[in-house]
PDB file of N, CA and C in Angstrom:
ATOM      1  N   ALA A 822      45.828 -94.059  32.809  1.00 48.00           N
ATOM      2  CA  ALA A 822      44.667 -94.930  32.748  1.00 48.00           C
ATOM      3  C   ALA A 822      43.991 -94.967  34.109  1.00 48.00           C
ATOM      4  N   LEU A 823      42.693 -95.053  34.091  1.00 48.00           N
ATOM      5  CA  LEU A 823      41.928 -95.142  35.327  1.00 48.00           C
ATOM      6  C   LEU A 823      41.831 -96.589  35.761  1.00 48.00           C
ATOM      7  N   GLU A 824      41.990 -96.815  37.034  1.00 55.00           N
ATOM      8  CA  GLU A 824      41.851 -98.153  37.576  1.00 55.00           C
ATOM      9  C   GLU A 824      41.062 -98.094  38.864  1.00 55.00           C
ATOM     10  N   SER A 825      40.431 -99.169  39.198  1.00 55.00           N
ATOM     11  CA  SER A 825      39.728 -99.275  40.464  1.00 55.00           C
ATOM     12  C   SER A 825      40.708 -99.842  41.480  1.00 55.00           C
ATOM     13  N   ARG A 826      41.385 -98.971  42.241  1.00 57.00           N
ATOM     14  CA  ARG A 826      42.409 -99.407  43.180  1.00 57.00           C
ATOM     15  C   ARG A 826      41.869 -99.610  44.594  1.00 57.00           C
ATOM     16  N   SER A 827      40.719 -99.069  44.878  1.00 56.00           N
ATOM     17  CA  SER A 827      40.192 -99.197  46.228  1.00 56.00           C
ATOM     18  C   SER A 827      38.948-100.076  46.232  1.00 56.00           C
ATOM     19  N   GLU A 828      38.579-100.492  47.409  1.00 63.00           N
ATOM     20  CA  GLU A 828      37.365-101.273  47.559  1.00 63.00           C
ATOM     21  C   GLU A 828      36.164-100.371  47.300  1.00 63.00           C
ATOM     22  N   PHE A 829      35.095-100.989  46.887  1.00 63.00           N
ATOM     23  CA  PHE A 829      33.859-100.252  46.651  1.00 63.00           C
ATOM     24  C   PHE A 829      33.347 -99.688  47.971  1.00 63.00           C
ATOM     25  N   HIS A 830      32.983 -98.424  47.967  1.00 64.00           N
ATOM     26  CA  HIS A 830      32.400 -97.795  49.145  1.00 64.00           C
ATOM     27  C   HIS A 830      31.093 -97.128  48.746  1.00 64.00           C
ATOM     28  N   ALA A 831      30.092 -97.229  49.586  1.00 66.00           N
ATOM     29  CA  ALA A 831      28.760 -96.720  49.258  1.00 66.00           C
ATOM     30  C   ALA A 831      28.755 -95.225  48.954  1.00 66.00           C
ATOM     31  N   LYS A 832      29.630 -94.448  49.577  1.00 68.00           N
ATOM     32  CA  LYS A 832      29.631 -93.002  49.327  1.00 68.00           C
ATOM     33  C   LYS A 832      30.096 -92.676  47.908  1.00 68.00           C
ATOM     34  N   ASN A 833      30.782 -93.605  47.261  1.00 63.00           N
ATOM     35  CA  ASN A 833      31.252 -93.391  45.895  1.00 63.00           C
ATOM     36  C   ASN A 833      30.332 -93.994  44.846  1.00 63.00           C
ATOM     37  N   TRP A 834      29.232 -94.575  45.281  1.00 65.00           N
ATOM     38  CA  TRP A 834      28.332 -95.248  44.349  1.00 65.00           C
ATOM     39  C   TRP A 834      27.655 -94.243  43.435  1.00 65.00           C
ATOM     40  N   ARG A 835      27.667 -94.527  42.166  1.00 69.00           N
ATOM     41  CA  ARG A 835      26.980 -93.720  41.169  1.00 69.00           C
ATOM     42  C   ARG A 835      26.166 -94.662  40.297  1.00 69.00           C
ATOM     43  N   PRO A 836      24.863 -94.461  40.239  1.00 70.00           N
ATOM     44  CA  PRO A 836      24.058 -95.364  39.411  1.00 70.00           C
ATOM     45  C   PRO A 836      24.366 -95.189  37.931  1.00 70.00           C
ATOM     46  N   GLN A 837      24.432 -96.271  37.218  1.00 76.00           N
ATOM     47  CA  GLN A 837      24.578 -96.256  35.767  1.00 76.00           C
ATOM     48  C   GLN A 837      23.340 -96.923  35.197  1.00 76.00           C
ATOM     49  N   LEU A 838      22.506 -96.128  34.559  1.00 80.00           N
ATOM     50  CA  LEU A 838      21.240 -96.630  34.043  1.00 80.00           C
ATOM     51  C   LEU A 838      21.275 -96.697  32.529  1.00 80.00           C
ATOM     52  N   LEU A 839      20.790 -97.789  31.999  1.00 81.00           N
ATOM     53  CA  LEU A 839      20.613 -97.947  30.565  1.00 81.00           C
ATOM     54  C   LEU A 839      19.120 -98.022  30.318  1.00 81.00           C
ATOM     55  N   LEU A 840      18.605 -97.070  29.567  1.00 83.00           N
ATOM     56  CA  LEU A 840      17.183 -96.997  29.277  1.00 83.00           C
ATOM     57  C   LEU A 840      16.980 -97.183  27.782  1.00 83.00           C
ATOM     58  N   VAL A 841      16.269 -98.235  27.419  1.00 82.00           N
ATOM     59  CA  VAL A 841      15.980 -98.504  26.008  1.00 82.00           C
ATOM     60  C   VAL A 841      14.534 -98.112  25.755  1.00 82.00           C
ATOM     61  N   LEU A 842      14.366 -97.120  24.897  1.00 80.00           N
ATOM     62  CA  LEU A 842      13.038 -96.602  24.595  1.00 80.00           C
ATOM     63  C   LEU A 842      12.593 -97.036  23.209  1.00 80.00           C
ATOM     64  N   GLU A 843      11.287 -97.025  23.020  1.00 74.00           N
ATOM     65  CA  GLU A 843      10.737 -97.351  21.708  1.00 74.00           C
ATOM     66  C   GLU A 843      11.122 -96.266  20.707  1.00 74.00           C
ATOM     67  N   ARG A 844      10.980 -96.605  19.458  1.00 70.00           N
ATOM     68  CA  ARG A 844      11.421 -95.721  18.380  1.00 70.00           C
ATOM     69  C   ARG A 844      10.774 -94.339  18.440  1.00 70.00           C
ATOM     70  N   GLU A 845       9.483 -94.262  18.592  1.00 70.00           N
ATOM     71  CA  GLU A 845       8.769 -92.989  18.653  1.00 70.00           C
ATOM     72  C   GLU A 845       8.299 -92.726  20.081  1.00 70.00           C
ATOM     73  N   PHE A 846       9.254 -92.760  21.023  1.00 68.00           N
ATOM     74  CA  PHE A 846       8.903 -92.665  22.435  1.00 68.00           C
ATOM     75  C   PHE A 846       8.314 -91.310  22.819  1.00 68.00           C
ATOM     76  N   GLN A 847       8.609 -90.253  22.068  1.00 66.00           N
ATOM     77  CA  GLN A 847       8.125 -88.924  22.421  1.00 66.00           C
ATOM     78  C   GLN A 847       6.604 -88.850  22.438  1.00 66.00           C
ATOM     79  N   HIS A 848       5.958 -89.716  21.670  1.00 69.00           N
ATOM     80  CA  HIS A 848       4.508 -89.670  21.530  1.00 69.00           C
ATOM     81  C   HIS A 848       3.790 -90.673  22.436  1.00 69.00           C
ATOM     82  N   LYS A 849       4.541 -91.358  23.298  1.00 76.00           N
ATOM     83  CA  LYS A 849       3.949 -92.379  24.161  1.00 76.00           C
ATOM     84  C   LYS A 849       4.158 -91.992  25.619  1.00 76.00           C
ATOM     85  N   ARG A 850       3.069 -91.773  26.315  1.00 80.00           N
ATOM     86  CA  ARG A 850       3.110 -91.289  27.698  1.00 80.00           C
ATOM     87  C   ARG A 850       3.929 -92.211  28.605  1.00 80.00           C
ATOM     88  N   GLU A 851       3.771 -93.527  28.458  1.00 82.00           N
ATOM     89  CA  GLU A 851       4.501 -94.464  29.319  1.00 82.00           C
ATOM     90  C   GLU A 851       6.010 -94.319  29.135  1.00 82.00           C
ATOM     91  N   GLN A 852       6.438 -94.092  27.894  1.00 81.00           N
ATOM     92  CA  GLN A 852       7.862 -93.966  27.610  1.00 81.00           C
ATOM     93  C   GLN A 852       8.429 -92.668  28.190  1.00 81.00           C
ATOM     94  N   VAL A 853       7.660 -91.592  28.101  1.00 82.00           N
ATOM     95  CA  VAL A 853       8.085 -90.309  28.666  1.00 82.00           C
ATOM     96  C   VAL A 853       8.152 -90.409  30.183  1.00 82.00           C
ATOM     97  N   ASP A 854       7.171 -91.074  30.790  1.00 86.00           N
ATOM     98  CA  ASP A 854       7.192 -91.274  32.244  1.00 86.00           C
ATOM     99  C   ASP A 854       8.400 -92.105  32.665  1.00 86.00           C
ATOM    100  N   LEU A 855       8.752 -93.108  31.884  1.00 84.00           N
ATOM    101  CA  LEU A 855       9.919 -93.937  32.171  1.00 84.00           C
ATOM    102  C   LEU A 855      11.202 -93.102  32.109  1.00 84.00           C
ATOM    103  N   LEU A 856      11.293 -92.219  31.128  1.00 83.00           N
ATOM    104  CA  LEU A 856      12.445 -91.326  31.019  1.00 83.00           C
ATOM    105  C   LEU A 856      12.540 -90.416  32.243  1.00 83.00           C
ATOM    106  N   ASN A 857      11.431 -89.837  32.657  1.00 83.00           N
ATOM    107  CA  ASN A 857      11.426 -88.972  33.841  1.00 83.00           C
ATOM    108  C   ASN A 857      11.817 -89.754  35.097  1.00 83.00           C
ATOM    109  N   PHE A 858      11.311 -90.983  35.225  1.00 85.00           N
ATOM    110  CA  PHE A 858      11.638 -91.816  36.376  1.00 85.00           C
ATOM    111  C   PHE A 858      13.134 -92.137  36.416  1.00 85.00           C
ATOM    112  N   ALA A 859      13.711 -92.467  35.280  1.00 83.00           N
ATOM    113  CA  ALA A 859      15.151 -92.765  35.225  1.00 83.00           C
ATOM    114  C   ALA A 859      15.962 -91.534  35.617  1.00 83.00           C
ATOM    115  N   GLY A 860      15.527 -90.357  35.184  1.00 81.00           N
ATOM    116  CA  GLY A 860      16.208 -89.119  35.568  1.00 81.00           C
ATOM    117  C   GLY A 860      16.153 -88.885  37.069  1.00 81.00           C
ATOM    118  N   GLN A 861      15.035 -89.225  37.698  1.00 81.00           N
ATOM    119  CA  GLN A 861      14.911 -89.066  39.144  1.00 81.00           C
ATOM    120  C   GLN A 861      15.732 -90.106  39.903  1.00 81.00           C
ATOM    121  N   LEU A 862      15.847 -91.313  39.361  1.00 79.00           N
ATOM    122  CA  LEU A 862      16.602 -92.369  40.041  1.00 79.00           C
ATOM    123  C   LEU A 862      18.069 -92.005  40.225  1.00 79.00           C
ATOM    124  N   LYS A 863      18.642 -91.389  39.235  1.00 71.00           N
ATOM    125  CA  LYS A 863      20.074 -91.094  39.332  1.00 71.00           C
ATOM    126  C   LYS A 863      20.360 -89.826  40.125  1.00 71.00           C
ATOM    127  N   GLU A 864      19.352 -89.008  40.376  1.00 69.00           N
ATOM    128  CA  GLU A 864      19.454 -87.823  41.221  1.00 69.00           C
ATOM    129  C   GLU A 864      20.649 -86.938  40.889  1.00 69.00           C
ATOM    130  N   GLY A 865      20.987 -86.790  39.629  1.00 66.00           N
ATOM    131  CA  GLY A 865      22.090 -85.922  39.235  1.00 66.00           C
ATOM    132  C   GLY A 865      23.469 -86.458  39.546  1.00 66.00           C
ATOM    133  N   ARG A 866      23.570 -87.680  40.040  1.00 72.00           N
ATOM    134  CA  ARG A 866      24.865 -88.220  40.458  1.00 72.00           C
ATOM    135  C   ARG A 866      25.410 -89.282  39.528  1.00 72.00           C
ATOM    136  N   GLY A 867      24.592 -89.878  38.729  1.00 74.00           N
ATOM    137  CA  GLY A 867      25.036 -91.026  37.961  1.00 74.00           C
ATOM    138  C   GLY A 867      25.082 -90.782  36.475  1.00 74.00           C
ATOM    139  N   LEU A 868      25.123 -91.851  35.752  1.00 77.00           N
ATOM    140  CA  LEU A 868      25.205 -91.837  34.303  1.00 77.00           C
ATOM    141  C   LEU A 868      23.942 -92.458  33.737  1.00 77.00           C
ATOM    142  N   LEU A 869      23.303 -91.750  32.822  1.00 82.00           N
ATOM    143  CA  LEU A 869      22.096 -92.256  32.179  1.00 82.00           C
ATOM    144  C   LEU A 869      22.353 -92.324  30.683  1.00 82.00           C
ATOM    145  N   LEU A 870      22.245 -93.508  30.133  1.00 84.00           N
ATOM    146  CA  LEU A 870      22.370 -93.702  28.695  1.00 84.00           C
ATOM    147  C   LEU A 870      21.010 -94.104  28.170  1.00 84.00           C
ATOM    148  N   ILE A 871      20.491 -93.319  27.249  1.00 85.00           N
ATOM    149  CA  ILE A 871      19.181 -93.567  26.661  1.00 85.00           C
ATOM    150  C   ILE A 871      19.403 -94.022  25.231  1.00 85.00           C
ATOM    151  N   THR A 872      18.886 -95.174  24.897  1.00 86.00           N
ATOM    152  CA  THR A 872      19.039 -95.679  23.542  1.00 86.00           C
ATOM    153  C   THR A 872      17.676 -95.995  22.943  1.00 86.00           C
ATOM    154  N   SER A 873      17.654 -95.933  21.652  1.00 86.00           N
ATOM    155  CA  SER A 873      16.483 -96.348  20.890  1.00 86.00           C
ATOM    156  C   SER A 873      17.044 -97.137  19.721  1.00 86.00           C
ATOM    157  N   PHE A 874      16.459 -98.272  19.432  1.00 84.00           N
ATOM    158  CA  PHE A 874      17.070 -99.072  18.383  1.00 84.00           C
ATOM    159  C   PHE A 874      16.282 -98.978  17.088  1.00 84.00           C
ATOM    160  N   LEU A 875      17.033 -98.906  16.010  1.00 86.00           N
ATOM    161  CA  LEU A 875      16.486 -98.809  14.661  1.00 86.00           C
ATOM    162  C   LEU A 875      16.900-100.054  13.894  1.00 86.00           C
ATOM    163  N   ARG A 876      15.973-100.628  13.161  1.00 86.00           N
ATOM    164  CA  ARG A 876      16.319-101.773  12.321  1.00 86.00           C
ATOM    165  C   ARG A 876      17.024-101.279  11.058  1.00 86.00           C
ATOM    166  N   PRO A 877      18.047-102.004  10.611  1.00 88.00           N
ATOM    167  CA  PRO A 877      18.749-101.590   9.395  1.00 88.00           C
ATOM    168  C   PRO A 877      17.867-101.743   8.157  1.00 88.00           C
ATOM    169  N   HIS A 878      17.950-100.752   7.276  1.00 87.00           N
ATOM    170  CA  HIS A 878      17.192-100.799   6.021  1.00 87.00           C
ATOM    171  C   HIS A 878      18.115-100.654   4.822  1.00 87.00           C
ATOM    172  N   ASP A 879      18.827 -99.545   4.782  1.00 88.00           N
ATOM    173  CA  ASP A 879      19.713 -99.242   3.662  1.00 88.00           C
ATOM    174  C   ASP A 879      21.050 -98.771   4.225  1.00 88.00           C
ATOM    175  N   PRO A 880      22.124 -99.523   4.027  1.00 84.00           N
ATOM    176  CA  PRO A 880      23.423 -99.145   4.592  1.00 84.00           C
ATOM    177  C   PRO A 880      23.884 -97.751   4.192  1.00 84.00           C
ATOM    178  N   ARG A 881      23.399 -97.248   3.063  1.00 85.00           N
ATOM    179  CA  ARG A 881      23.821 -95.915   2.622  1.00 85.00           C
ATOM    180  C   ARG A 881      23.154 -94.795   3.423  1.00 85.00           C
ATOM    181  N   THR A 882      21.980 -95.056   3.995  1.00 87.00           N
ATOM    182  CA  THR A 882      21.254 -93.998   4.702  1.00 87.00           C
ATOM    183  C   THR A 882      21.029 -94.290   6.182  1.00 87.00           C
ATOM    184  N   ASP A 883      21.333 -95.497   6.649  1.00 88.00           N
ATOM    185  CA  ASP A 883      21.092 -95.854   8.044  1.00 88.00           C
ATOM    186  C   ASP A 883      21.839 -94.943   9.013  1.00 88.00           C
ATOM    187  N   TRP A 884      23.101 -94.664   8.734  1.00 88.00           N
ATOM    188  CA  TRP A 884      23.910 -93.832   9.625  1.00 88.00           C
ATOM    189  C   TRP A 884      23.314 -92.430   9.748  1.00 88.00           C
ATOM    190  N   GLU A 885      22.893 -91.859   8.629  1.00 91.00           N
ATOM    191  CA  GLU A 885      22.294 -90.528   8.646  1.00 91.00           C
ATOM    192  C   GLU A 885      20.990 -90.530   9.448  1.00 91.00           C
ATOM    193  N   HIS A 886      20.183 -91.553   9.260  1.00 88.00           N
ATOM    194  CA  HIS A 886      18.926 -91.674   9.991  1.00 88.00           C
ATOM    195  C   HIS A 886      19.189 -91.805  11.493  1.00 88.00           C
ATOM    196  N   ALA A 887      20.171 -92.617  11.873  1.00 88.00           N
ATOM    197  CA  ALA A 887      20.508 -92.802  13.289  1.00 88.00           C
ATOM    198  C   ALA A 887      21.047 -91.497  13.888  1.00 88.00           C
ATOM    199  N   SER A 888      21.846 -90.764  13.140  1.00 91.00           N
ATOM    200  CA  SER A 888      22.376 -89.485  13.631  1.00 91.00           C
ATOM    201  C   SER A 888      21.250 -88.486  13.863  1.00 91.00           C
ATOM    202  N   HIS A 889      20.321 -88.430  12.924  1.00 90.00           N
ATOM    203  CA  HIS A 889      19.177 -87.531  13.063  1.00 90.00           C
ATOM    204  C   HIS A 889      18.340 -87.915  14.278  1.00 90.00           C
ATOM    205  N   LYS A 890      18.090 -89.198  14.459  1.00 88.00           N
ATOM    206  CA  LYS A 890      17.306 -89.684  15.602  1.00 88.00           C
ATOM    207  C   LYS A 890      18.027 -89.381  16.916  1.00 88.00           C
ATOM    208  N   SER A 891      19.354 -89.536  16.950  1.00 89.00           N
ATOM    209  CA  SER A 891      20.123 -89.252  18.163  1.00 89.00           C
ATOM    210  C   SER A 891      20.009 -87.773  18.533  1.00 89.00           C
ATOM    211  N   ARG A 892      20.123 -86.900  17.544  1.00 91.00           N
ATOM    212  CA  ARG A 892      19.990 -85.455  17.798  1.00 91.00           C
ATOM    213  C   ARG A 892      18.597 -85.125  18.330  1.00 91.00           C
ATOM    214  N   ALA A 893      17.573 -85.728  17.742  1.00 88.00           N
ATOM    215  CA  ALA A 893      16.198 -85.494  18.193  1.00 88.00           C
ATOM    216  C   ALA A 893      16.010 -85.979  19.629  1.00 88.00           C
ATOM    217  N   MET A 894      16.599 -87.117  19.960  1.00 87.00           N
ATOM    218  CA  MET A 894      16.497 -87.649  21.321  1.00 87.00           C
ATOM    219  C   MET A 894      17.193 -86.725  22.319  1.00 87.00           C
ATOM    220  N   ARG A 895      18.396 -86.236  21.970  1.00 89.00           N
ATOM    221  CA  ARG A 895      19.122 -85.327  22.863  1.00 89.00           C
ATOM    222  C   ARG A 895      18.323 -84.051  23.106  1.00 89.00           C
ATOM    223  N   SER A 896      17.731 -83.530  22.051  1.00 89.00           N
ATOM    224  CA  SER A 896      16.911 -82.326  22.178  1.00 89.00           C
ATOM    225  C   SER A 896      15.713 -82.585  23.094  1.00 89.00           C
ATOM    226  N   PHE A 897      15.069 -83.722  22.920  1.00 86.00           N
ATOM    227  CA  PHE A 897      13.895 -84.059  23.718  1.00 86.00           C
ATOM    228  C   PHE A 897      14.242 -84.198  25.195  1.00 86.00           C
ATOM    229  N   ILE A 898      15.343 -84.880  25.513  1.00 85.00           N
ATOM    230  CA  ILE A 898      15.678 -85.069  26.926  1.00 85.00           C
ATOM    231  C   ILE A 898      16.112 -83.750  27.565  1.00 85.00           C
ATOM    232  N   ARG A 899      16.749 -82.872  26.793  1.00 88.00           N
ATOM    233  CA  ARG A 899      17.100 -81.547  27.319  1.00 88.00           C
ATOM    234  C   ARG A 899      15.836 -80.763  27.671  1.00 88.00           C
ATOM    235  N   GLU A 900      14.834 -80.827  26.795  1.00 86.00           N
ATOM    236  CA  GLU A 900      13.560 -80.140  27.049  1.00 86.00           C
ATOM    237  C   GLU A 900      12.886 -80.669  28.309  1.00 86.00           C
ATOM    238  N   ARG A 901      13.054 -81.946  28.598  1.00 83.00           N
ATOM    239  CA  ARG A 901      12.444 -82.564  29.781  1.00 83.00           C
ATOM    240  C   ARG A 901      13.263 -82.322  31.042  1.00 83.00           C
ATOM    241  N   GLY A 902      14.464 -81.750  30.908  1.00 84.00           N
ATOM    242  CA  GLY A 902      15.313 -81.484  32.059  1.00 84.00           C
ATOM    243  C   GLY A 902      16.040 -82.706  32.584  1.00 84.00           C
ATOM    244  N   VAL A 903      16.187 -83.722  31.749  1.00 84.00           N
ATOM    245  CA  VAL A 903      16.885 -84.944  32.140  1.00 84.00           C
ATOM    246  C   VAL A 903      18.295 -84.891  31.567  1.00 84.00           C
ATOM    247  N   GLU A 904      19.283 -85.161  32.422  1.00 84.00           N
ATOM    248  CA  GLU A 904      20.663 -85.180  31.956  1.00 84.00           C
ATOM    249  C   GLU A 904      21.059 -86.607  31.613  1.00 84.00           C
ATOM    250  N   GLY A 905      21.648 -86.776  30.453  1.00 83.00           N
ATOM    251  CA  GLY A 905      22.068 -88.107  30.043  1.00 83.00           C
ATOM    252  C   GLY A 905      22.582 -88.084  28.623  1.00 83.00           C
ATOM    253  N   PHE A 906      22.990 -89.233  28.165  1.00 84.00           N
ATOM    254  CA  PHE A 906      23.498 -89.402  26.817  1.00 84.00           C
ATOM    255  C   PHE A 906      22.465 -90.169  26.008  1.00 84.00           C
ATOM    256  N   ALA A 907      22.186 -89.683  24.816  1.00 86.00           N
ATOM    257  CA  ALA A 907      21.188 -90.330  23.967  1.00 86.00           C
ATOM    258  C   ALA A 907      21.852 -90.816  22.687  1.00 86.00           C
ATOM    259  N   ARG A 908      21.479 -92.013  22.282  1.00 86.00           N
ATOM    260  CA  ARG A 908      22.065 -92.589  21.083  1.00 86.00           C
ATOM    261  C   ARG A 908      21.080 -93.539  20.437  1.00 86.00           C
ATOM    262  N   ALA A 909      20.837 -93.355  19.159  1.00 87.00           N
ATOM    263  CA  ALA A 909      20.055 -94.326  18.393  1.00 87.00           C
ATOM    264  C   ALA A 909      21.033 -95.361  17.855  1.00 87.00           C
ATOM    265  N   ILE A 910      20.700 -96.616  18.007  1.00 87.00           N
ATOM    266  CA  ILE A 910      21.589 -97.701  17.606  1.00 87.00           C
ATOM    267  C   ILE A 910      20.914 -98.539  16.534  1.00 87.00           C
ATOM    268  N   ILE A 911      21.659 -98.817  15.486  1.00 88.00           N
ATOM    269  CA  ILE A 911      21.164 -99.657  14.397  1.00 88.00           C
ATOM    270  C   ILE A 911      21.485-101.106  14.765  1.00 88.00           C
ATOM    271  N   ALA A 912      20.431-101.907  14.913  1.00 87.00           N
ATOM    272  CA  ALA A 912      20.616-103.301  15.317  1.00 87.00           C
ATOM    273  C   ALA A 912      19.485-104.147  14.748  1.00 87.00           C
ATOM    274  N   ASP A 913      19.771-105.434  14.600  1.00 86.00           N
ATOM    275  CA  ASP A 913      18.773-106.361  14.062  1.00 86.00           C
ATOM    276  C   ASP A 913      17.675-106.709  15.058  1.00 86.00           C
ATOM    277  N   SER A 914      17.986-106.595  16.368  1.00 85.00           N
ATOM    278  CA  SER A 914      17.016-106.969  17.390  1.00 85.00           C
ATOM    279  C   SER A 914      17.230-106.122  18.634  1.00 85.00           C
ATOM    280  N   LEU A 915      16.248-106.155  19.498  1.00 82.00           N
ATOM    281  CA  LEU A 915      16.350-105.431  20.763  1.00 82.00           C
ATOM    282  C   LEU A 915      17.478-106.004  21.619  1.00 82.00           C
ATOM    283  N   ALA A 916      17.631-107.315  21.619  1.00 85.00           N
ATOM    284  CA  ALA A 916      18.705-107.955  22.389  1.00 85.00           C
ATOM    285  C   ALA A 916      20.075-107.504  21.886  1.00 85.00           C
ATOM    286  N   HIS A 917      20.231-107.403  20.595  1.00 85.00           N
ATOM    287  CA  HIS A 917      21.496-106.945  20.010  1.00 85.00           C
ATOM    288  C   HIS A 917      21.751-105.485  20.378  1.00 85.00           C
ATOM    289  N   CYS A 918      20.706-104.673  20.378  1.00 82.00           N
ATOM    290  CA  CYS A 918      20.819-103.270  20.767  1.00 82.00           C
ATOM    291  C   CYS A 918      21.305-103.150  22.214  1.00 82.00           C
ATOM    292  N   CYS A 919      20.714-103.931  23.110  1.00 80.00           N
ATOM    293  CA  CYS A 919      21.114-103.896  24.524  1.00 80.00           C
ATOM    294  C   CYS A 919      22.558-104.351  24.695  1.00 80.00           C
ATOM    295  N   SER A 920      22.925-105.400  23.992  1.00 83.00           N
ATOM    296  CA  SER A 920      24.300-105.901  24.062  1.00 83.00           C
ATOM    297  C   SER A 920      25.289-104.844  23.590  1.00 83.00           C
ATOM    298  N   MET A 921      24.982-104.205  22.482  1.00 82.00           N
ATOM    299  CA  MET A 921      25.868-103.150  21.962  1.00 82.00           C
ATOM    300  C   MET A 921      25.953-101.989  22.938  1.00 82.00           C
ATOM    301  N   SER A 922      24.843-101.601  23.523  1.00 79.00           N
ATOM    302  CA  SER A 922      24.822-100.486  24.470  1.00 79.00           C
ATOM    303  C   SER A 922      25.661-100.787  25.699  1.00 79.00           C
ATOM    304  N   LEU A 923      25.528-101.994  26.233  1.00 77.00           N
ATOM    305  CA  LEU A 923      26.312-102.376  27.405  1.00 77.00           C
ATOM    306  C   LEU A 923      27.803-102.386  27.100  1.00 77.00           C
ATOM    307  N   GLN A 924      28.170-102.812  25.914  1.00 76.00           N
ATOM    308  CA  GLN A 924      29.570-102.816  25.528  1.00 76.00           C
ATOM    309  C   GLN A 924      30.098-101.392  25.356  1.00 76.00           C
ATOM    310  N   LEU A 925      29.245-100.487  24.922  1.00 72.00           N
ATOM    311  CA  LEU A 925      29.668 -99.101  24.725  1.00 72.00           C
ATOM    312  C   LEU A 925      29.935 -98.388  26.044  1.00 72.00           C
ATOM    313  N   VAL A 926      29.090 -98.614  27.054  1.00 67.00           N
ATOM    314  CA  VAL A 926      29.240 -97.884  28.308  1.00 67.00           C
ATOM    315  C   VAL A 926      29.967 -98.668  29.380  1.00 67.00           C
ATOM    316  N   GLY A 927      30.007 -99.981  29.274  1.00 59.00           N
ATOM    317  CA  GLY A 927      30.639-100.788  30.307  1.00 59.00           C
ATOM    318  C   GLY A 927      29.729-100.920  31.510  1.00 59.00           C
ATOM    319  N   LEU A 928      30.108-101.772  32.404  1.00 55.00           N
ATOM    320  CA  LEU A 928      29.373-101.958  33.650  1.00 55.00           C
ATOM    321  C   LEU A 928      30.358-101.829  34.800  1.00 55.00           C
ATOM    322  N   GLY A 929      29.864-101.415  35.923  1.00 55.00           N
ATOM    323  CA  GLY A 929      30.738-101.317  37.096  1.00 55.00           C
ATOM    324  C   GLY A 929      31.350 -99.946  37.247  1.00 55.00           C
ATOM    325  N   THR A 930      32.581 -99.912  37.730  1.00 56.00           N
ATOM    326  CA  THR A 930      33.243 -98.635  38.028  1.00 56.00           C
ATOM    327  C   THR A 930      33.614 -97.908  36.743  1.00 56.00           C
ATOM    328  N   LEU A 931      33.955 -96.638  36.885  1.00 52.00           N
ATOM    329  CA  LEU A 931      34.321 -95.807  35.751  1.00 52.00           C
ATOM    330  C   LEU A 931      35.457 -96.428  34.957  1.00 52.00           C
ATOM    331  N   ARG A 932      35.307 -96.414  33.648  1.00 50.00           N
ATOM    332  CA  ARG A 932      36.336 -96.984  32.781  1.00 50.00           C
ATOM    333  C   ARG A 932      36.804 -95.951  31.789  1.00 50.00           C
ATOM    334  N   PRO A 933      38.057 -95.986  31.391  1.00 46.00           N
ATOM    335  CA  PRO A 933      38.572 -95.014  30.427  1.00 46.00           C
ATOM    336  C   PRO A 933      38.101 -95.318  29.014  1.00 46.00           C
ATOM    337  N   ASN A 934      38.176 -94.309  28.172  1.00 54.00           N
ATOM    338  CA  ASN A 934      37.896 -94.535  26.752  1.00 54.00           C
ATOM    339  C   ASN A 934      39.026 -95.360  26.168  1.00 54.00           C
ATOM    340  N   ALA A 935      38.697 -96.320  25.368  1.00 47.00           N
ATOM    341  CA  ALA A 935      39.753 -97.161  24.770  1.00 47.00           C
ATOM    342  C   ALA A 935      39.401 -97.483  23.349  1.00 47.00           C
TER     343      ALA A 935
END
């Protein structure tokens, strides 16, 4: 298991950015600029998680829709040259989406999968 055994040192700092984009962000210039800016902020050293939240409609098809959206997001960020993880999240509200995203990636130092 990974543990944080040493004190925080600036040379080990890695930014962890959570970017929540609108559903159809590919077609909105401000959203694309925000994605590019987040990619520049981490300078290849940190972790970038890009999420887009989808409202639930039909439990039988929501998962498939979210998977398709996640694949499209990953393809789009690769085309833009931004490294990061993309995930569409099914949530009732933007606040719930952010809460779920933070719980998925954690905050602070590197944490193991559990």
